[in-house]
Coordinates of C-alpha atoms in Angstrom, one line a residue:
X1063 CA -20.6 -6.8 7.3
X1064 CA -20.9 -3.0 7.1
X1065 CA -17.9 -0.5 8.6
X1066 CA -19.6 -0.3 12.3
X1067 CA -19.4 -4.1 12.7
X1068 CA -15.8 -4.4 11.3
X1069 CA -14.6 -1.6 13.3
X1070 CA -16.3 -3.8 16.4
X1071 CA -14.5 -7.0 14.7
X1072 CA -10.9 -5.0 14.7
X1073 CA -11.4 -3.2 17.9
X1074 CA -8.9 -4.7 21.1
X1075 CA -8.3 -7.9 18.6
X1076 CA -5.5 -9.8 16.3
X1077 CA -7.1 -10.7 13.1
X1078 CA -6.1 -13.6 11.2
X1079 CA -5.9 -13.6 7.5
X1080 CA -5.1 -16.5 5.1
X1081 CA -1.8 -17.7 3.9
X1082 CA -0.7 -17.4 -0.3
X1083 CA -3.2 -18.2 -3.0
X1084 CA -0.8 -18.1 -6.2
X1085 CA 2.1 -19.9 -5.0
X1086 CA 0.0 -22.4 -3.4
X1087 CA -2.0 -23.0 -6.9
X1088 CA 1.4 -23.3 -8.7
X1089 CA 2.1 -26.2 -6.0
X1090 CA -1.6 -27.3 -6.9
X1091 CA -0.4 -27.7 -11.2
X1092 CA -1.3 -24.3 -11.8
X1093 CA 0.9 -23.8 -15.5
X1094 CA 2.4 -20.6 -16.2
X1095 CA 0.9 -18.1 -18.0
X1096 CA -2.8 -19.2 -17.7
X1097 CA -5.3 -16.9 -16.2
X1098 CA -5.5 -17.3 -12.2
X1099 CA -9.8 -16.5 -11.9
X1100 CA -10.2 -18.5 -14.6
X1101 CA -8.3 -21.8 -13.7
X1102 CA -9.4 -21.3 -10.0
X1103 CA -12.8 -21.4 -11.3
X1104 CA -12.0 -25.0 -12.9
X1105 CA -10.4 -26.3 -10.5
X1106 CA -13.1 -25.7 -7.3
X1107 CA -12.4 -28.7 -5.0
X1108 CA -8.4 -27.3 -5.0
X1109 CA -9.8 -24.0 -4.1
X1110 CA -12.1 -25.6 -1.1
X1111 CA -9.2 -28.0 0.2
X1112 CA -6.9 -24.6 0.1
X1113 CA -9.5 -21.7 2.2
X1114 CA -11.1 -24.7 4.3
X1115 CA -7.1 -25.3 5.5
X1116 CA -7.1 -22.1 6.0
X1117 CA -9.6 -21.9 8.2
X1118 CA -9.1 -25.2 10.3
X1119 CA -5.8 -23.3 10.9
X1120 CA -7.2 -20.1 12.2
X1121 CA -7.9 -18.1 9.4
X1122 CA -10.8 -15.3 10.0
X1123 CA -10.8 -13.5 7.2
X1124 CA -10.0 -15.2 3.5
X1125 CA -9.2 -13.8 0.4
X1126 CA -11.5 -14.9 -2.6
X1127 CA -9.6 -16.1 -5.9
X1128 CA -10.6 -13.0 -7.4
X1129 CA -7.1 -10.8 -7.3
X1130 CA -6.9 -9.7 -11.4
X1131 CA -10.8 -10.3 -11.9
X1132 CA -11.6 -6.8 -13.6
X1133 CA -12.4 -6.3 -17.0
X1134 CA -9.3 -5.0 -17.9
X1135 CA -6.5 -7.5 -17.4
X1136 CA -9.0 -10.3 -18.1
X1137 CA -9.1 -8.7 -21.9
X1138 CA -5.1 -10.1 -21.7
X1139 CA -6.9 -13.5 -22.3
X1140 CA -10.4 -12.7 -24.2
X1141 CA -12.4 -12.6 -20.9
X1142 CA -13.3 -9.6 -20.5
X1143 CA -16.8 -10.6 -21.2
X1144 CA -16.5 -13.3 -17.7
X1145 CA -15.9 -10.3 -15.2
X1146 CA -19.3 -10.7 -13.5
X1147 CA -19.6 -14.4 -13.6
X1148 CA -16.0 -15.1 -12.4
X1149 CA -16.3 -13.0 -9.6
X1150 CA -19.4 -14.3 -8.8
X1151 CA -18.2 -17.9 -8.7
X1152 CA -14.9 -17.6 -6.9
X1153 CA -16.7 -15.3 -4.1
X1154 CA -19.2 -18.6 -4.1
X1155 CA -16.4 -20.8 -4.0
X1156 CA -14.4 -19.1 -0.9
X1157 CA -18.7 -19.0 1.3
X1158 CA -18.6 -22.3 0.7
X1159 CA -15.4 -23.0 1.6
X1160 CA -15.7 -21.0 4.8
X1161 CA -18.6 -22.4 5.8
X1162 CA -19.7 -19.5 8.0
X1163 CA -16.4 -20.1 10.4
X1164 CA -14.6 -17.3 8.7
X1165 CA -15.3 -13.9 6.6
X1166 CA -14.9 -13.9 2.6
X1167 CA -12.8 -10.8 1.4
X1168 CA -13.9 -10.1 -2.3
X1169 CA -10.1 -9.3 -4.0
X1170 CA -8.7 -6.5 -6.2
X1171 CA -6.0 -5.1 -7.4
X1172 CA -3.5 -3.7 -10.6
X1173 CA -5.2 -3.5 -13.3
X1174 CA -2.0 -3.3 -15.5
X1175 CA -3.6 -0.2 -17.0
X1176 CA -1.0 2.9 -16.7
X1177 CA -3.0 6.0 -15.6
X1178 CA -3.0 9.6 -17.3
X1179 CA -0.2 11.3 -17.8
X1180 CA 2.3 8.2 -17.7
X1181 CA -0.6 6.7 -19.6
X1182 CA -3.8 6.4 -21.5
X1183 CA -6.1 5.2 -18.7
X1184 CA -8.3 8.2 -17.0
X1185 CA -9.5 8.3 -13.6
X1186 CA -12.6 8.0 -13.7
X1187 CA -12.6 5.2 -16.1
X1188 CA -10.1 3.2 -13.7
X1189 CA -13.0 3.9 -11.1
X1190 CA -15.2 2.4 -13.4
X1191 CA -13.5 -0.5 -13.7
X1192 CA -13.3 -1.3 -10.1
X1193 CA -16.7 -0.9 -10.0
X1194 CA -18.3 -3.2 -12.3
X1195 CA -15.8 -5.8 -10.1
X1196 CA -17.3 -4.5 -6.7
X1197 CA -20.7 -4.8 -7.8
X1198 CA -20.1 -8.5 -8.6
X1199 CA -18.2 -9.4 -5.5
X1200 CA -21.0 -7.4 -2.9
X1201 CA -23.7 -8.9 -4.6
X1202 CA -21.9 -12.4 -5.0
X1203 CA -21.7 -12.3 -0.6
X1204 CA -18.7 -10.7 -0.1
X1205 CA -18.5 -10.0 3.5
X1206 CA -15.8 -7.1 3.0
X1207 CA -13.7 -6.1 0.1
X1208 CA -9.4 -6.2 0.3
X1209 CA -7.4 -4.0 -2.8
X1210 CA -4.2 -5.5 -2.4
X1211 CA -0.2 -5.9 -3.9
X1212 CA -1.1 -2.5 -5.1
X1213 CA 2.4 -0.2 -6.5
X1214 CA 0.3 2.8 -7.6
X1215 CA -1.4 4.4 -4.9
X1216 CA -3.0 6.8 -7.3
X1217 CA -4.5 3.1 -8.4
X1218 CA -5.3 2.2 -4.9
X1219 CA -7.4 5.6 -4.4
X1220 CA -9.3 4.4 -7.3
X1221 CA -10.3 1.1 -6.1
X1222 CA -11.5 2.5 -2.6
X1223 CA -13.0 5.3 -4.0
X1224 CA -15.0 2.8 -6.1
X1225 CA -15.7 1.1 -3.5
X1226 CA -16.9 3.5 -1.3
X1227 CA -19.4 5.0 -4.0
X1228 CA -20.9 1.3 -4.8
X1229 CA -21.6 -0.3 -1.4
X1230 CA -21.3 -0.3 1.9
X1231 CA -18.3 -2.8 2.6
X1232 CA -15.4 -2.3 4.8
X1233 CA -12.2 -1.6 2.4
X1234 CA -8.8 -3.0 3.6
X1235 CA -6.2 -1.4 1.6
X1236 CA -2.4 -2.8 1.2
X1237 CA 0.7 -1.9 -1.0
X1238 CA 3.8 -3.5 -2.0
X1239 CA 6.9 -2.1 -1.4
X1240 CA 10.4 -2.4 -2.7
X1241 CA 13.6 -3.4 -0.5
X1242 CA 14.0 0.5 -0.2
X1243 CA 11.6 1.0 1.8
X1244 CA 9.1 2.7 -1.4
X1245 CA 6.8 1.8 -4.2
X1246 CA 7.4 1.1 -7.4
X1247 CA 6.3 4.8 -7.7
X1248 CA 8.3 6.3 -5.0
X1249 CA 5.2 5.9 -2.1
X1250 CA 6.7 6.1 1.5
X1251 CA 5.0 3.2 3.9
X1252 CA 3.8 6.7 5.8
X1253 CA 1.7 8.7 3.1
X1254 CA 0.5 5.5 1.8
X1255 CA -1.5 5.2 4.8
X1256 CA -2.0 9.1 4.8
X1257 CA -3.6 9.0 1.8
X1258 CA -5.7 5.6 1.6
X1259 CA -7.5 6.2 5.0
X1260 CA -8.5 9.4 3.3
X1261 CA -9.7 7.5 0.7
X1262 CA -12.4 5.9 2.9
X1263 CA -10.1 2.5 3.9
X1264 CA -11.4 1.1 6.9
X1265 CA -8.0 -0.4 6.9
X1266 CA -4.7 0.1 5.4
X1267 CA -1.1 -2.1 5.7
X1268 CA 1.2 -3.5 3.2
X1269 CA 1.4 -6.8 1.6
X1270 CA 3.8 -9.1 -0.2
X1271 CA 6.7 -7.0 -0.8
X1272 CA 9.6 -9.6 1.1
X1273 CA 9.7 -11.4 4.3
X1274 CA 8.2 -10.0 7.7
X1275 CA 11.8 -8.8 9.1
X1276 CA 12.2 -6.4 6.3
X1277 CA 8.6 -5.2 6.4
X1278 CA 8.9 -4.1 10.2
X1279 CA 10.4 -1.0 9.8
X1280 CA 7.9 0.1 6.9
X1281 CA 4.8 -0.9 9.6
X1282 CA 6.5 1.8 11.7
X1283 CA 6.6 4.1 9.5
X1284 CA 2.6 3.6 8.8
X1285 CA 1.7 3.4 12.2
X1286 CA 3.1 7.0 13.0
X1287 CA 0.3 8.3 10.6
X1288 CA -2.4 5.1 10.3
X1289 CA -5.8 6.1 12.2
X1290 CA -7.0 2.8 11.2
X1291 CA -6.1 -0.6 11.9
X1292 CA -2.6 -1.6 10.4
X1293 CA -2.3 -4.7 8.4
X1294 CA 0.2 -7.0 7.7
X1295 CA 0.9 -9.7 5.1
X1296 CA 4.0 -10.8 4.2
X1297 CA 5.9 -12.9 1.9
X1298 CA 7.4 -16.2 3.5
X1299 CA 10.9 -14.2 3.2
X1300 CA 12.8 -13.4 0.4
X1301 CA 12.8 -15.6 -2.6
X1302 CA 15.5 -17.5 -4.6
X1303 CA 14.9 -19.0 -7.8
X1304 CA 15.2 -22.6 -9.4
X1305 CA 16.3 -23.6 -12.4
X1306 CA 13.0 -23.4 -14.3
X1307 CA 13.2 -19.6 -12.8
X1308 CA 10.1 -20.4 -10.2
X1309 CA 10.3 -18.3 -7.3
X1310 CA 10.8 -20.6 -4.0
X1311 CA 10.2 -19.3 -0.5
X1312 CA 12.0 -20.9 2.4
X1313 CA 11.6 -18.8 5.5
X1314 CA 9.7 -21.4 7.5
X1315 CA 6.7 -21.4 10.0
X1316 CA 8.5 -20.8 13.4
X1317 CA 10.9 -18.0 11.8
X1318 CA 8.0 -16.3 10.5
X1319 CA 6.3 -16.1 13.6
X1320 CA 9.4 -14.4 15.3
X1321 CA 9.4 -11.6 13.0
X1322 CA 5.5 -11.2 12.7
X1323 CA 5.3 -11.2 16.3
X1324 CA 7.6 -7.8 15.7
X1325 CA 5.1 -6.5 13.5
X1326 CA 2.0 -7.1 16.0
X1327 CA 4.8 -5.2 18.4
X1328 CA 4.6 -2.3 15.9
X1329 CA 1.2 -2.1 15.9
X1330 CA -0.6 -4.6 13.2
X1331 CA -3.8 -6.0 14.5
X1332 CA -4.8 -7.6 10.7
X1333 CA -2.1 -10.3 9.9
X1334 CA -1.7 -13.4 7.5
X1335 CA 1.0 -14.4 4.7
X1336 CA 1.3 -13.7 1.1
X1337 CA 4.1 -15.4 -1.6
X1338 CA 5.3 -18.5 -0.2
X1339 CA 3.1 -19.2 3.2
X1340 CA 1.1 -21.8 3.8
X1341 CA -1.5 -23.7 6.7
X1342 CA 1.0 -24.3 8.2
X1343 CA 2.6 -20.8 8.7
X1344 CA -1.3 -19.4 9.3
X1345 CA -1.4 -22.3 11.9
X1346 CA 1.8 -21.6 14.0
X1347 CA 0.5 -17.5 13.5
X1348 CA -2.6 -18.5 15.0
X1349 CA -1.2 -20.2 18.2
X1350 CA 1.7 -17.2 18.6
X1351 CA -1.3 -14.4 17.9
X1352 CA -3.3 -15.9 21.3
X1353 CA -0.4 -15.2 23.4
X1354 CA 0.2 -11.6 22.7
X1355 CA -0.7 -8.2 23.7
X1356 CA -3.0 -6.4 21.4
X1357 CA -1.7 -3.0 20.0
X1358 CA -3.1 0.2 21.7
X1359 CA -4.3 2.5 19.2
X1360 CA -4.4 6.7 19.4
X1361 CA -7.7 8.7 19.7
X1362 CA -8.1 10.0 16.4
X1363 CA -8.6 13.3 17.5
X1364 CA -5.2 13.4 19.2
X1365 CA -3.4 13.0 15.8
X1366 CA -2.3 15.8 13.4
X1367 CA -3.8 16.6 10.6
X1368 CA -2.0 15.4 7.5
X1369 CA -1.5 16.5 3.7
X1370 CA 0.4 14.3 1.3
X1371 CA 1.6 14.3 -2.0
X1372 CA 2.0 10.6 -3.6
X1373 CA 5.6 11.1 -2.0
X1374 CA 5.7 13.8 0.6
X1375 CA 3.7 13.9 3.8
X1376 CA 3.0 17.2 5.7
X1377 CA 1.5 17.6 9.0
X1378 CA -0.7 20.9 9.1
X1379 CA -0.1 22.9 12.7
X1380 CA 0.3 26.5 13.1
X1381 CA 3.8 26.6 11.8
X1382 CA 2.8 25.6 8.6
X1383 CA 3.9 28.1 5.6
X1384 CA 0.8 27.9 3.2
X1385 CA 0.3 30.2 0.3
X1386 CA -3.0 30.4 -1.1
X1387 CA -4.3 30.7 -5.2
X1388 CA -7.4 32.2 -6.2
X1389 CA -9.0 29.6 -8.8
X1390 CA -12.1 31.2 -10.9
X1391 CA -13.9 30.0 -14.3
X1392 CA -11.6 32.8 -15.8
X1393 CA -8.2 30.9 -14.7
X1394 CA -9.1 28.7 -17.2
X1395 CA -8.5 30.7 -19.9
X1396 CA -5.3 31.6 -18.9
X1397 CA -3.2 28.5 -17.4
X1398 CA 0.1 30.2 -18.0
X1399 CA -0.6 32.7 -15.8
X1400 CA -1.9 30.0 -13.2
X1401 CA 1.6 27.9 -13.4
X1402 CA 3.5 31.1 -13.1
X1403 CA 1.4 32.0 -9.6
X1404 CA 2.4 28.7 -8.3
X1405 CA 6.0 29.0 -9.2
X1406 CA 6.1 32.1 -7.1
X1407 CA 5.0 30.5 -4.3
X1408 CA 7.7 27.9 -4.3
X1409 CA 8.3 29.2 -1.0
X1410 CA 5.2 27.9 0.8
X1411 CA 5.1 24.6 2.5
X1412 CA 1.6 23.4 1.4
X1413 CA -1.0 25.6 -1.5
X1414 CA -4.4 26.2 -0.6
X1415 CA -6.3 26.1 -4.0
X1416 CA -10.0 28.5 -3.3
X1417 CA -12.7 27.5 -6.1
X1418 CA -14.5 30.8 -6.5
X1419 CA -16.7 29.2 -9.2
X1420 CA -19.0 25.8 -9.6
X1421 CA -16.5 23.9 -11.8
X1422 CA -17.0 21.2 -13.5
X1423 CA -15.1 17.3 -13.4
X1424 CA -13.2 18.1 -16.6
X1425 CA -12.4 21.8 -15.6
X1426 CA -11.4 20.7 -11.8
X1427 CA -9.0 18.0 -13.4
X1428 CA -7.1 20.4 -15.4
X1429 CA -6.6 22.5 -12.4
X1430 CA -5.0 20.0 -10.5
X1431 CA -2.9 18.8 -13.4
X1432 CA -1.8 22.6 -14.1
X1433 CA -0.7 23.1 -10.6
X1434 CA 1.0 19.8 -10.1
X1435 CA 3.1 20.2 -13.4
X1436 CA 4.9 23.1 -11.6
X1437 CA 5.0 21.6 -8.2
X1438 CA 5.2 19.0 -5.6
X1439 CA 3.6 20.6 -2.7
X1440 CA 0.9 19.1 -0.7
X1441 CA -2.5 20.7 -1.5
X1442 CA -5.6 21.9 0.0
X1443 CA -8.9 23.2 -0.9
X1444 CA -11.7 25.6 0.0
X1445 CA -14.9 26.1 -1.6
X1446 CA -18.4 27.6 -1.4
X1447 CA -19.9 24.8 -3.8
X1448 CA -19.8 21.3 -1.6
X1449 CA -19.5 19.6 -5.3
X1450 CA -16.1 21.0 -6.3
X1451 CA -14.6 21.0 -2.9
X1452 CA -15.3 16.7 -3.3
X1453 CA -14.3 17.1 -6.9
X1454 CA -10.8 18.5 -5.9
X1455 CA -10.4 15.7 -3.4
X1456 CA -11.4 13.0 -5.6
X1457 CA -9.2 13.8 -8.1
X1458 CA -6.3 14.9 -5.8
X1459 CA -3.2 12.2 -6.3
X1460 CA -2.5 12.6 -2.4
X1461 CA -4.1 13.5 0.8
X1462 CA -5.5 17.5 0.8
X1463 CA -6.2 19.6 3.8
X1464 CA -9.7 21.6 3.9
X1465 CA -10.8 24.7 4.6

């Protein structure tokens, strides 16, 4: 499936996605503790009886096994040296399992690896990492890829991104969020889907996080600034906990329905279940989904355009306040003077950054991390040299305006 087809797949429809894959395989004897890829790859006719149920019930689109399958949280168990095969498999496993009634999503998400400055991990090696993943699932059959239960959205820019520079797939993108209403990392539902459409995701929404009544009023917050199809997949409500301290889901089939039914209302047209769901909840979707409306979507070119910070959103009109900084080879040499500039335009509601030179990767990075140490502004960025201006916006932790 390339983007035109999945845009044709989305377009006037509700699409159904699968139910849970984890809590399922706990249900299955999945132990504690073990690596998910590689037990799912062990156990293939539990995987085949789960997705084929999943399909009988409705399913169109399912998630492969492959959700941690990058080299570097399988180096948590000495597997780092599996990546390609596992992916390979599972991505085998789910075409089988679908039998060409439903589409195979190849899965990715954390990596567990925190990026530079909170951490070790550099951008472009992150990217790297997704990509070694990507390449397995496309060439495995993958019919579109899904980077999902992401907190970072910094990480979630770095999946699509890799995505988007290794093949041709449609990218749904999904974050979790906490009861508050934020990531982990202080991402509002809003410039999450700001900044991952921005990305290059064909598809953004929010997954896991709790139960679909709780997750309603973070869809609307999304949809305000979503100029792609939202998507929705949550938990089977809020969990308690058992004695052995195993998470236990309880909201059942017909409740779910009630409250995803309000999250089609706010505008999801991609919907499933994550933690706790099963056929059954996919099945009773599936029969609620035929009987209502589909969302009406904006023309894109009646909606603003946006700039976002990882935690502030902007729209850009005419009122907008926005300061501009002159950025030359020569500021290099003198990044005090560059942090001072931006403190004296404190004032400003966004900074236009203008690349006079042909910068480098390395010398557009320490730019950007210059100017965001002294503030939290949204950004934008002008340049003569095509390179740098795609530089600046690849390396950007948010969504920049151009000029």
């Amino acid at each position: 499936m390339d983007q035109k087809k999945f845009k044709e797949l989305t377009d006037g429809k509700i699409i159904l996605l699968d139910g849970a894959t984890g809590t399922c395989l706990q249900k299955a004897g999945m132990p504690a503790g073990v690596c998910q890829e590689l037990w799912a790859s062990e156990h293939p006719d539990i995987i085949l009886e789960l997705q084929k149920g999943y399909v009988d019930a409705g399913s169109q689109i399912i998630y492969a096994p492959t959700f941690t399958a990058n080299r570097y949280h399988l180096r948590e168990y000495g597997l780092q040296d599996e990546t390609v095969r596992l992916n390979r498999e599972l991505v085998e496993l789910s075409k089988a399992a679908a039998g060409g009634r439903a589409y195979v999503a190849g899965d990715l998400s954390m990596t567990g690896a925190q990026l530079y400055p909170m951490g070790d991990m550099g951008f472009d090696e992150l990217v790297d990492i997704y990509k070694e993943q990507i390449t397995a699932l496309a060439e495995a059959g993958a019919d579109l890829l899904v980077v999902e239960t992401m907190m970072s959205l910094q990480e979630a820019r770095a999946a699509v991104i890799a995505a988007r520079e290794t093949c041709s797939l449609p990218v749904m993108a999904t974050m979790t969020f906490q009861e508050n209403g934020r990531t982990l990392y202080g991402t509002d539902p809003s410039v999450a889907a700001a900044v991952l459409q921005d990305a290059g995701a064909d598809a953004v929404g929010i997954n896991c996080s709790a139960g679909p009544d709780l997750m309603v009023p973070m869809i609307e917050k999304m949809a305000v600034t979503a100029r792609v199809p939202l998507i929705a997949k949550p938990n089977a409500g809020k969990p308690s906990f058992d004695k052995a301290g195993n998470a236990v889901y309880n909201m059942d089939p017909g409740t779910f329905c009630s409250h995803a039914e309000k999250l089609i209302n706010a505008g999801v047209c991609i919907i499933g279940g994550c933690c706790g769901t099963t056929q059954e909840h996919i099945r009773a979707l599936a029969e609620r989904a035929e009987k209502m409306p589909i969302p009406v979507w904006e023309e894109r070119s009646k909606m603003p355009e946006l700039a976002a910070t990882e935690r502030t959103l902007l729209v850009i009109d005419k009122e907008t306040k926005t300061e501009s900084i002159i950025c030359s080879r020569d500021t290099l040499k003198n990044l005090d003077a560059l942090m001072d500039e931006t403190e004296e335009k404190e004032d400003a509601d966004a900074l236009l950054i203008i690349f006079e030179d042909s910068l480098d990767s390395e010398e557009v990075q320490e730019v950007l991390e210059t100017v965001r140490e002294v503030t939290d502004k949204p950004l934008g960025f002008q340049a003569c040299d095509k390179n740098v201006l795609a530089l600046a916006r690849r390396y950007y932790a948010g969504c920049a305006f151009v000029r």
